[in-house]
Amino acid sequence: MSQRFFLTTAIDYVNGRPHLGHAYEKILADVMVRHRRSLGEEVFFLTGVDEHGQKVQQSAQKAGLTSQEFCDQTSALFRDLWARLGLSNDRFVRTTDQPHKDYVRACLQKLYDKGEIYFKEHEGFYSARAEQFVTEKDQVDGVWPEIYGEVVKTKEPNYFFKLAAYQDWLRQYVTDHPEFIFPSFRRNEVLAALENPIGDLCISRPKSRLEWGIPLPFAEDFVTYVWFDALINYVSFADPGLPTDKWPADVHLIGKDILIPAHAVYWPIMLKALGLEQPKQLVVHGWWMNRGAKMSKSVGNVVDPEPYIETFGPDALRYFVMREMSLGQDADFTDEKFIQRYQSDLGNDLGNLVQRSLSMIGRYREGSVPARPAEALTDLDRELESDEPTTLFREAMESKQIHIALQHLWAYLQKANQYVEQSAPWKLAKDPALAPRLDVVLATLAETVRRVAVLTASVLPHTSEKIYAVLNLPVTAESFRLTEAAFGNRLEGKPVQPPTPLFPRIEVEKEEGKKA
Ligand code: MSP
């Protein structure tokens, strides 16, 4: 049986429109799973939205809508954007879906029956923006950091989950499983955090303060704390009903802001208490920054992905975020960088190679790929056949260095463009005696273009399909398997279409005084 790969993303809050930070994570997830599929693995890719909680309730009130109406509207924005970006998710979860709500209640009841949940009067500081209780030790220089927004002192009776009882177990688990948190410097942060007492987790909110949530099965006048509800999506949607046939996840892909405490403390302990297996790995990415701060709705510096997709196409955005960010680190978004990558990497290196290769086959060989007899090949031709680019690409992808994988691929594209210059088909075409050489060059270029389409498919899926279309090759589930990247003579004697530019030149007006 083929290997299985189950990947989840964070589920986004629907209190605003999707921004580039959300889009990055989902694109990254899509690239990772498409790569796995290209290795023949059976993938399950889960993403979706987190719809309960105070933030959503407040945003709905502001918009003059019921919470459900508001969620229906904003969830659709996420779902539509993911479709436009070509995400290949198997499911789109909504935490307001009934099977999820039932599953959360079943988990709560189970923990309650096991004595893992207790009731007490609690006084503390609450941040609606982070949807969590905070303590004075979360302050920096005596003030609440920006990420918490307004922090309000609250006193109320609530239900608590016995988190602290599992602290020693968790520390041991993280120590014994070095692969559990990636990159490893994040694992060290988790271990450092576990040096301090973690306390129990307040898992309820009285309905008098917050209505928009899943009622506790054993106390219907309380709703479930939104994080407790949201984390369970990973299991509830893997398959409705217990035991799930997909669990455990191979990768939970999340941003660094939601590692501690949610994914590295609450979630492993919830699973342990529920008697479920741990996910194999938490893969933690950094932040997209804009004008020196984390891109976020509350800071007001978000980049809307829509106009970039509209103007440059979905693959341009996918490529940019994969190429510019080293997984785990932060990166800066600027229009200048985006346009530079579009024009140079996509337009010149990739677009031009495809454009000129196919136009020359049209011009010099009436659109039919010539033969490429082995005895006629020179060292120059053979250099483009090497499997090395595929190996380097694959190794980098598997060590989650997607930007490096793209660097390798682009080195190959540059080599292919140099090949065009060195072979100068336009000169060969002038001398009928050089026709056999021109055949070899054109056939080598056609096959290079085909393998480039295979290698780029996980990052630039729409582009790969367009290349296959001009090569008259069908797109099937197997088309972009990595094994297809091996150099062959698959196009010999086959007709190709006249190309249209993959990344047309776009004149970008420089707005006066506009700083990206
Ligand atoms: N709803 C919770 C997650 C629950 S998972 C069970 C949440 N939502 S969020 O909308 O605030 O963030 C969703 C994801 O987007 C998180 O992984 C977060 O790190 C990521 N990003 C939000 N802003 C970001 C950037 N500026 N840059 C990169 N990713 C960031 O947290």
Coordinates of C-alpha atoms and ligand atoms in Angstrom, one line a residue:
M1 CA 0.0 0.0 0.0
S2 CA 1.3 3.5 -0.8
Q3 CA 2.4 5.6 2.1
R4 CA -0.1 8.0 3.6
F5 CA 0.4 11.6 4.5
F6 CA -2.1 13.6 6.5
L7 CA -1.5 17.3 6.8
T8 CA -3.5 19.9 8.5
T9 CA -3.2 23.7 8.6
A10 CA -4.3 26.1 11.3
I11 CA -8.0 27.0 10.8
D12 CA -8.3 30.8 10.3
Y13 CA -10.5 33.1 12.4
V14 CA -13.3 34.4 10.3
N15 CA -13.4 37.8 12.0
G16 CA -12.0 39.5 8.9
R17 CA -10.9 38.8 5.3
P18 CA -8.1 36.4 4.5
H19 CA -4.7 38.1 4.2
L20 CA -1.3 37.2 2.9
G21 CA -0.3 35.6 6.2
H22 CA -3.2 33.2 6.0
A23 CA -2.6 32.6 2.3
Y24 CA 1.1 31.8 2.8
E25 CA 0.3 29.0 5.2
K26 CA -2.3 27.4 3.0
I27 CA 0.0 27.7 -0.1
L28 CA 2.8 26.1 1.9
A29 CA 0.5 23.3 2.9
D30 CA -0.6 22.8 -0.7
V31 CA 3.0 22.7 -2.0
M32 CA 3.9 20.1 0.7
V33 CA 1.0 17.8 -0.1
R34 CA 1.4 18.2 -3.9
H35 CA 5.0 17.2 -3.5
R36 CA 3.9 14.1 -1.5
R37 CA 1.4 13.2 -4.2
S38 CA 4.2 13.5 -6.7
L39 CA 6.0 10.8 -4.8
G40 CA 2.9 8.5 -5.1
E41 CA 1.8 9.0 -1.5
E42 CA -1.9 9.0 -0.5
V43 CA -2.5 12.4 0.8
F44 CA -5.2 13.8 3.1
F45 CA -5.1 17.6 3.3
L46 CA -7.3 19.4 5.8
T47 CA -7.9 23.1 6.1
G48 CA -10.7 25.4 7.1
V49 CA -12.0 28.0 9.4
D50 CA -12.4 28.7 13.2
E51 CA -15.8 30.3 13.6
H52 CA -16.6 30.4 17.3
G53 CA -15.4 32.8 20.0
Q54 CA -15.6 36.4 21.2
K55 CA -13.8 38.0 18.3
V56 CA -16.2 36.6 15.8
Q57 CA -19.2 37.4 18.0
Q58 CA -18.0 41.0 18.3
S59 CA -17.3 41.4 14.6
A60 CA -20.8 40.0 13.7
Q61 CA -22.4 42.5 16.1
K62 CA -20.4 45.4 14.5
A63 CA -21.6 44.2 11.1
G64 CA -25.2 44.1 12.3
L65 CA -25.5 40.4 11.5
T66 CA -26.1 37.2 13.5
S67 CA -22.9 35.3 14.3
Q68 CA -24.0 32.5 11.9
E69 CA -24.7 34.9 9.0
F70 CA -21.4 36.6 9.6
C71 CA -19.6 33.3 9.6
D72 CA -21.3 32.1 6.4
Q73 CA -20.2 35.3 4.6
T74 CA -16.6 35.4 5.8
S75 CA -16.0 31.6 5.6
A76 CA -17.0 31.8 1.9
L77 CA -14.3 34.5 1.3
F78 CA -11.6 32.0 2.6
R79 CA -13.0 29.1 0.7
D80 CA -13.2 31.0 -2.5
L81 CA -9.7 32.4 -2.2
W82 CA -8.3 29.0 -1.6
A83 CA -10.0 27.7 -4.7
R84 CA -8.6 30.6 -6.7
L85 CA -5.1 29.8 -5.4
G86 CA -5.6 26.2 -6.6
L87 CA -5.4 24.6 -3.2
S88 CA -5.9 20.9 -3.4
N89 CA -7.4 20.4 0.1
D90 CA -9.6 17.3 0.6
R91 CA -11.8 19.0 3.1
F92 CA -12.6 22.5 4.2
V93 CA -13.7 22.4 7.8
R94 CA -16.0 24.8 9.6
T95 CA -16.2 24.5 13.3
T96 CA -19.9 25.4 13.1
D97 CA -20.6 22.1 11.3
Q98 CA -22.8 19.8 13.3
P99 CA -20.5 16.7 13.3
H100 CA -17.7 18.8 14.7
K101 CA -19.9 20.2 17.4
D102 CA -21.1 16.8 18.4
Y103 CA -17.5 15.5 18.4
V104 CA -16.3 18.3 20.7
R105 CA -19.2 17.6 23.1
A106 CA -18.3 13.9 23.1
C107 CA -14.7 14.7 24.0
L108 CA -15.7 17.1 26.8
Q109 CA -18.1 14.5 28.2
K110 CA -15.4 11.9 28.1
L111 CA -12.9 14.1 29.9
Y112 CA -15.6 15.1 32.4
D113 CA -16.5 11.5 33.2
K114 CA -12.8 10.7 33.6
G115 CA -12.5 13.5 36.2
E116 CA -10.2 15.6 34.1
I117 CA -12.5 18.6 34.3
Y118 CA -13.5 20.6 37.5
F119 CA -15.5 23.7 38.3
K120 CA -14.2 26.8 40.2
E121 CA -14.5 30.5 40.7
H122 CA -11.8 32.2 38.7
E123 CA -10.4 35.7 38.6
G124 CA -8.0 36.7 35.9
F125 CA -7.1 38.9 32.9
Y126 CA -8.8 38.1 29.6
S127 CA -7.6 39.0 26.1
A128 CA -10.4 38.8 23.6
R129 CA -7.9 39.3 20.7
A130 CA -5.9 36.2 21.7
E131 CA -9.0 34.5 23.1
Q132 CA -7.2 33.5 26.2
F133 CA -6.6 34.3 29.9
V134 CA -3.3 36.0 30.4
T135 CA -1.3 36.6 33.6
E136 CA 0.9 39.4 34.7
K137 CA 3.9 37.5 33.6
D138 CA 2.7 38.0 30.0
Q139 CA 3.3 41.7 30.4
V140 CA 6.3 43.3 28.9
D141 CA 7.7 46.2 31.0
G142 CA 4.4 46.4 32.9
V143 CA 2.2 46.7 29.8
W144 CA 0.2 44.1 27.8
P145 CA 1.9 43.5 24.4
E146 CA 0.0 44.5 21.3
I147 CA -0.8 40.9 20.4
Y148 CA -3.3 40.8 23.4
G149 CA -5.2 44.0 22.4
E150 CA -7.4 45.1 25.2
V151 CA -7.0 43.0 28.4
V152 CA -9.9 43.0 30.8
K153 CA -10.0 41.8 34.4
T154 CA -12.7 39.3 34.8
K155 CA -14.1 37.2 37.7
E156 CA -16.3 34.3 36.9
P157 CA -16.9 30.7 37.7
N158 CA -15.7 28.3 35.0
Y159 CA -14.7 24.8 34.1
F160 CA -11.0 23.8 34.1
F161 CA -9.1 21.1 32.4
K162 CA -6.4 19.5 34.5
L163 CA -3.5 20.5 32.3
A164 CA -0.9 20.9 35.0
A165 CA -1.1 17.2 36.0
Y166 CA 0.4 16.4 32.6
Q167 CA 3.3 18.8 32.6
D168 CA 6.0 16.2 33.5
W169 CA 4.6 13.8 30.9
L170 CA 4.7 16.5 28.2
R171 CA 8.2 17.6 29.0
Q172 CA 9.4 14.0 28.8
Y173 CA 7.4 13.5 25.5
V174 CA 9.0 16.6 23.8
T175 CA 12.4 15.5 25.1
D176 CA 12.0 12.0 23.8
H177 CA 10.7 13.0 20.4
P178 CA 13.1 15.4 18.9
E179 CA 11.2 15.4 15.6
F180 CA 8.0 16.5 17.2
I181 CA 8.6 20.2 16.7
F182 CA 10.2 21.7 13.6
P183 CA 12.4 23.7 13.3
S184 CA 14.4 22.6 16.4
F185 CA 14.9 26.1 17.8
R186 CA 11.1 26.2 18.4
R187 CA 11.4 22.9 20.3
N188 CA 13.9 24.5 22.6
E189 CA 11.4 27.4 23.2
V190 CA 8.8 24.8 24.2
L191 CA 11.1 23.0 26.6
A192 CA 12.1 26.4 28.1
A193 CA 8.4 27.3 28.5
L194 CA 7.8 23.9 30.2
E195 CA 10.3 24.8 32.9
N196 CA 7.6 27.1 34.4
P197 CA 4.4 25.8 35.9
I198 CA 1.7 25.7 33.2
G199 CA -1.5 25.8 35.4
D200 CA -4.8 24.3 34.5
L201 CA -6.8 25.4 31.4
C202 CA -10.1 27.3 31.7
I203 CA -12.2 25.6 29.0
S204 CA -15.5 27.3 29.4
R205 CA -17.1 30.8 29.0
P206 CA -20.4 31.6 30.7
K207 CA -23.1 32.2 28.1
S208 CA -23.9 35.5 29.8
R209 CA -20.6 36.8 28.4
L210 CA -20.2 34.7 25.3
E211 CA -23.0 32.9 23.5
W212 CA -21.2 32.0 20.3
G213 CA -19.8 28.6 21.0
I214 CA -20.4 25.0 21.6
P215 CA -22.4 24.4 24.9
L216 CA -20.7 22.1 27.4
P217 CA -22.6 18.8 27.5
F218 CA -22.6 18.8 31.3
A219 CA -23.4 22.5 31.8
E220 CA -25.4 23.9 29.0
D221 CA -25.2 27.5 30.3
F222 CA -21.5 27.5 29.4
V223 CA -19.9 27.4 26.0
T224 CA -16.6 25.8 25.1
Y225 CA -13.4 27.8 25.1
V226 CA -12.7 28.5 21.4
W227 CA -9.2 27.0 21.4
F228 CA -10.4 23.7 22.9
D229 CA -13.1 23.6 20.2
A230 CA -10.8 24.6 17.4
L231 CA -8.0 22.2 18.1
I232 CA -10.4 19.3 18.0
N233 CA -11.1 19.9 14.3
Y234 CA -7.9 18.0 13.5
V235 CA -9.5 14.8 14.8
S236 CA -13.2 15.5 14.3
F237 CA -12.8 16.1 10.6
A238 CA -10.2 13.5 9.9
D239 CA -13.2 11.2 9.9
P240 CA -16.5 11.7 11.7
G241 CA -16.8 9.0 14.3
L242 CA -14.3 7.2 16.4
P243 CA -11.8 5.8 15.9
T244 CA -10.8 7.9 12.9
D245 CA -9.0 6.1 10.1
K246 CA -6.8 9.0 9.2
W247 CA -5.4 10.0 12.6
P248 CA -2.7 10.7 13.6
A249 CA -1.7 13.6 11.4
D250 CA 1.8 13.6 10.0
V251 CA 2.0 17.4 10.0
H252 CA 0.2 20.2 11.8
L253 CA 1.3 23.3 9.9
I254 CA 1.0 26.4 12.1
G255 CA 2.4 29.9 12.6
K256 CA 4.9 30.6 15.4
D257 CA 2.2 32.7 17.3
I258 CA 0.1 29.6 18.0
L259 CA 2.7 27.1 19.0
I260 CA 2.9 28.0 22.7
P261 CA 0.7 27.3 24.5
A262 CA -2.0 26.1 22.1
H263 CA -0.3 23.5 19.9
A264 CA 2.6 22.5 22.0
V265 CA 0.9 22.4 25.4
Y266 CA -2.9 22.2 25.3
W267 CA -3.2 20.0 22.3
P268 CA -0.8 17.2 23.2
I269 CA -2.3 17.1 26.7
M270 CA -5.8 17.0 25.4
L271 CA -4.9 14.1 23.1
K272 CA -3.2 12.3 25.9
A273 CA -6.1 12.7 28.2
L274 CA -8.5 11.6 25.5
G275 CA -6.4 8.5 24.9
L276 CA -5.5 9.5 21.3
E277 CA -2.2 9.3 19.6
Q278 CA 0.0 12.4 19.2
P279 CA 0.5 14.0 15.7
K280 CA 3.9 13.2 14.2
Q281 CA 5.1 16.7 13.8
L282 CA 4.3 20.4 14.4
V283 CA 5.8 22.4 11.5
V284 CA 6.1 26.0 12.6
H285 CA 6.4 28.8 10.1
G286 CA 7.4 32.5 10.7
W287 CA 5.5 35.6 9.9
W288 CA 5.0 37.8 6.9
M289 CA 5.9 41.3 8.0
N290 CA 4.9 44.6 6.4
R291 CA 6.5 47.9 7.4
G292 CA 8.4 46.3 10.3
A293 CA 5.4 44.6 12.0
K294 CA 3.6 41.3 11.8
M295 CA 1.0 41.5 9.1
S296 CA -2.3 41.5 11.0
K297 CA -5.7 42.8 10.9
S298 CA -5.3 44.5 14.3
V299 CA -2.1 46.4 13.2
G300 CA -3.8 47.3 10.0
N301 CA -0.9 46.5 7.7
V302 CA -2.3 43.5 5.9
V303 CA -1.7 42.7 2.3
D304 CA -4.8 41.5 0.5
P305 CA -3.8 38.6 -1.8
E306 CA -6.7 39.3 -4.3
P307 CA -5.2 42.1 -6.4
Y308 CA -1.9 40.2 -6.8
I309 CA -3.8 37.1 -8.0
E310 CA -6.0 39.3 -10.2
T311 CA -3.0 41.1 -11.9
F312 CA -0.3 38.5 -11.8
G313 CA -2.1 35.2 -11.5
P314 CA -2.3 32.7 -8.6
D315 CA 1.0 31.0 -9.5
A316 CA 2.9 34.3 -9.2
L317 CA 1.7 34.7 -5.6
R318 CA 2.4 31.0 -4.8
Y319 CA 5.9 31.3 -6.3
F320 CA 6.7 34.5 -4.5
V321 CA 5.8 33.4 -1.0
M322 CA 7.5 30.1 -1.4
R323 CA 10.7 31.6 -2.9
E324 CA 11.0 34.5 -0.5
M325 CA 10.4 32.8 2.8
S326 CA 12.7 30.3 4.4
L327 CA 10.3 28.0 6.4
G328 CA 10.5 29.0 10.0
Q329 CA 11.9 32.5 9.5
D330 CA 10.1 35.8 9.0
A331 CA 10.0 37.6 5.7
D332 CA 9.2 41.0 4.4
F333 CA 6.6 41.7 1.8
T334 CA 7.1 44.5 -0.6
D335 CA 5.7 45.3 -4.0
E336 CA 9.2 45.9 -5.4
K337 CA 10.3 42.3 -4.5
F338 CA 7.1 40.9 -5.8
I339 CA 7.4 42.6 -9.2
Q340 CA 11.1 41.8 -9.4
R341 CA 10.4 38.1 -8.9
Y342 CA 7.6 38.1 -11.3
Q343 CA 9.5 39.8 -14.1
S344 CA 12.9 38.2 -13.6
D345 CA 12.2 34.6 -12.3
L346 CA 8.8 33.9 -13.8
G347 CA 8.8 36.1 -16.9
N348 CA 12.4 35.9 -18.1
D349 CA 13.7 32.6 -16.7
L350 CA 10.7 30.3 -16.9
G351 CA 8.2 32.1 -19.3
N352 CA 10.9 32.9 -21.9
L353 CA 12.3 29.4 -22.0
V354 CA 8.9 27.9 -22.7
Q355 CA 8.0 30.7 -25.1
R356 CA 11.1 30.6 -27.2
S357 CA 11.5 26.8 -27.2
L358 CA 8.0 26.3 -28.5
S359 CA 8.0 29.2 -30.9
M360 CA 11.2 27.8 -32.5
I361 CA 9.7 24.4 -32.9
G362 CA 6.8 26.1 -34.6
R363 CA 9.0 28.3 -36.8
Y364 CA 11.6 25.8 -37.8
R365 CA 9.8 22.4 -37.6
E366 CA 6.2 23.3 -38.3
G367 CA 5.2 22.7 -34.7
S368 CA 6.4 19.1 -34.6
V369 CA 9.1 17.9 -32.1
P370 CA 12.0 16.4 -34.1
A371 CA 13.9 13.2 -33.3
R372 CA 16.9 13.2 -31.0
P373 CA 19.1 10.2 -31.8
A374 CA 21.5 9.2 -29.0
E375 CA 24.5 9.2 -31.3
A376 CA 24.0 12.8 -32.2
L377 CA 24.1 14.2 -28.7
T378 CA 26.9 16.4 -27.5
D379 CA 28.0 17.0 -23.9
L380 CA 26.1 20.3 -24.0
D381 CA 22.8 18.4 -24.7
R382 CA 23.6 15.7 -22.1
E383 CA 24.1 18.3 -19.4
L384 CA 20.4 19.1 -19.5
E385 CA 19.5 15.4 -19.1
S386 CA 21.2 15.0 -15.7
D387 CA 19.0 13.8 -12.9
E388 CA 20.8 16.1 -10.5
P389 CA 18.3 18.9 -10.6
T390 CA 15.5 16.5 -9.6
T391 CA 17.6 15.0 -6.8
L392 CA 18.5 18.3 -5.4
F393 CA 15.0 19.6 -5.7
R394 CA 13.6 16.5 -4.0
E395 CA 16.2 16.6 -1.2
A396 CA 15.5 20.3 -0.4
M397 CA 11.7 19.7 -0.5
E398 CA 12.0 16.8 1.9
S399 CA 14.1 18.9 4.3
K400 CA 11.3 21.5 4.1
Q401 CA 13.6 24.0 2.4
I402 CA 11.2 25.0 -0.3
H403 CA 13.0 28.2 -1.2
I404 CA 16.2 26.1 -1.7
A405 CA 14.4 23.6 -3.9
L406 CA 13.3 26.5 -6.1
Q407 CA 16.8 27.9 -6.2
H408 CA 17.9 24.5 -7.6
L409 CA 15.1 24.5 -10.1
W410 CA 16.0 28.0 -11.2
A411 CA 19.6 27.1 -11.6
Y412 CA 18.4 24.4 -14.0
L413 CA 16.2 27.0 -15.9
Q414 CA 19.2 29.2 -16.2
K415 CA 21.3 26.4 -17.6
A416 CA 18.5 25.7 -20.1
N417 CA 18.4 29.4 -21.2
Q418 CA 22.2 29.4 -21.6
Y419 CA 21.8 26.3 -23.7
V420 CA 19.6 28.2 -26.0
E421 CA 22.1 31.0 -26.3
Q422 CA 25.0 28.6 -26.8
S423 CA 23.2 26.4 -29.4
A424 CA 21.8 29.5 -31.2
P425 CA 19.1 27.6 -33.1
W426 CA 18.4 30.8 -35.2
K427 CA 21.9 30.4 -36.6
L428 CA 21.6 26.7 -37.2
A429 CA 18.4 27.3 -39.1
K430 CA 20.2 29.4 -41.7
D431 CA 22.3 26.5 -42.9
P432 CA 20.5 23.4 -44.2
A433 CA 23.6 21.3 -43.5
L434 CA 23.1 21.9 -39.8
A435 CA 19.5 20.6 -39.8
P436 CA 20.3 17.5 -37.9
R437 CA 21.9 19.6 -35.2
L438 CA 18.9 21.9 -35.1
D439 CA 16.7 18.8 -34.6
V440 CA 18.6 17.8 -31.5
V441 CA 18.6 21.2 -30.0
L442 CA 14.8 21.7 -30.5
A443 CA 14.0 18.2 -29.2
T444 CA 16.2 18.7 -26.2
L445 CA 14.4 22.0 -25.5
A446 CA 11.0 20.4 -25.8
E447 CA 11.9 17.7 -23.4
T448 CA 13.5 20.2 -21.0
V449 CA 10.3 22.2 -21.0
R450 CA 8.3 19.1 -20.3
R451 CA 10.4 18.1 -17.3
V452 CA 10.4 21.7 -16.0
A453 CA 6.6 21.4 -16.0
V454 CA 6.9 18.3 -13.9
L455 CA 9.3 19.8 -11.4
T456 CA 7.4 23.1 -11.0
A457 CA 4.0 21.3 -10.5
S458 CA 3.8 21.5 -6.8
V459 CA 4.6 25.2 -6.6
L460 CA 3.1 26.4 -9.9
P461 CA 0.3 23.9 -10.7
H462 CA -1.6 26.1 -13.1
T463 CA 1.6 26.9 -15.1
S464 CA 2.5 23.2 -15.3
E465 CA -0.9 22.4 -16.7
K466 CA -0.6 25.2 -19.2
I467 CA 2.7 23.9 -20.4
Y468 CA 1.3 20.4 -20.7
A469 CA -1.6 21.9 -22.8
V470 CA 0.8 23.5 -25.3
L471 CA 2.8 20.2 -25.4
N472 CA -0.5 18.4 -26.2
L473 CA 0.0 16.2 -23.1
P474 CA -3.0 15.1 -21.0
V475 CA -3.1 16.1 -17.4
T476 CA -3.9 13.1 -15.2
A477 CA -3.3 12.2 -11.6
E478 CA 0.0 10.6 -12.7
S479 CA 1.3 13.5 -15.0
F480 CA 3.3 15.3 -12.4
R481 CA 4.8 12.3 -10.6
L482 CA 8.4 13.1 -9.9
T483 CA 9.4 10.0 -11.8
E484 CA 8.1 11.8 -14.9
A485 CA 10.9 14.4 -14.5
A486 CA 13.4 11.8 -15.9
F487 CA 14.7 13.0 -19.3
G488 CA 13.3 10.9 -22.1
N489 CA 12.2 11.3 -25.7
R490 CA 8.5 11.3 -25.0
L491 CA 7.6 14.1 -27.4
E492 CA 9.4 12.8 -30.4
G493 CA 7.3 13.3 -33.6
K494 CA 4.5 14.9 -31.6
P495 CA 2.9 18.2 -32.5
V496 CA 3.0 21.1 -30.1
Q497 CA 0.8 24.2 -29.9
P498 CA 1.9 27.8 -30.6
P499 CA 2.7 29.2 -27.1
T500 CA 1.1 32.2 -25.4
P501 CA 3.2 34.0 -22.8
L502 CA 2.9 32.3 -19.4
F503 CA 3.8 35.5 -17.4
P504 CA 3.0 38.4 -19.7
R505 CA 4.9 41.6 -19.0
I506 CA 2.9 43.9 -16.8
E507 CA 3.6 47.6 -16.8
V508 CA 3.4 48.6 -13.1
E509 CA 2.7 52.2 -12.4
K510 CA 4.8 53.5 -9.6
E511 CA 2.4 55.4 -7.4
E512 CA 3.9 58.6 -6.0
G513 CA 4.8 58.2 -2.4
K514 CA 3.5 54.7 -2.1
K515 CA 5.6 52.5 0.0
A516 CA 4.9 48.8 -0.2
Ligands
MSP1 N1 -7.9 30.2 14.8 C1 -6.6 30.2 15.3 C2 -6.0 28.8 14.9 C3 -6.7 27.6 15.4 S1 -5.9 26.2 14.8 C4 -6.7 24.9 15.6 C5 -5.8 31.3 14.7 N2 -6.3 31.9 13.6 S2 -5.6 33.1 12.8 O1 -6.5 33.4 11.7 O2 -5.2 34.2 13.7 O3 -4.3 32.5 12.2 C6 -4.3 31.4 11.3 C7 -2.9 31.1 10.9 O4 -2.4 32.1 10.1 C8 -1.9 30.8 12.0 O5 -1.1 29.7 11.8 C9 -1.1 32.1 12.0 O6 0.2 31.9 12.5 C10 -1.1 32.4 10.5 N3 -0.8 33.8 10.3 C11 -1.6 34.9 10.7 N4 -0.9 36.1 10.4 C12 0.3 35.7 9.9 C13 1.4 36.4 9.2 N5 1.5 37.7 9.2 N6 2.4 35.7 8.6 C14 2.3 34.3 8.5 N7 1.3 33.6 9.1 C15 0.5 34.3 10.0 O7 -4.7 31.6 15.2

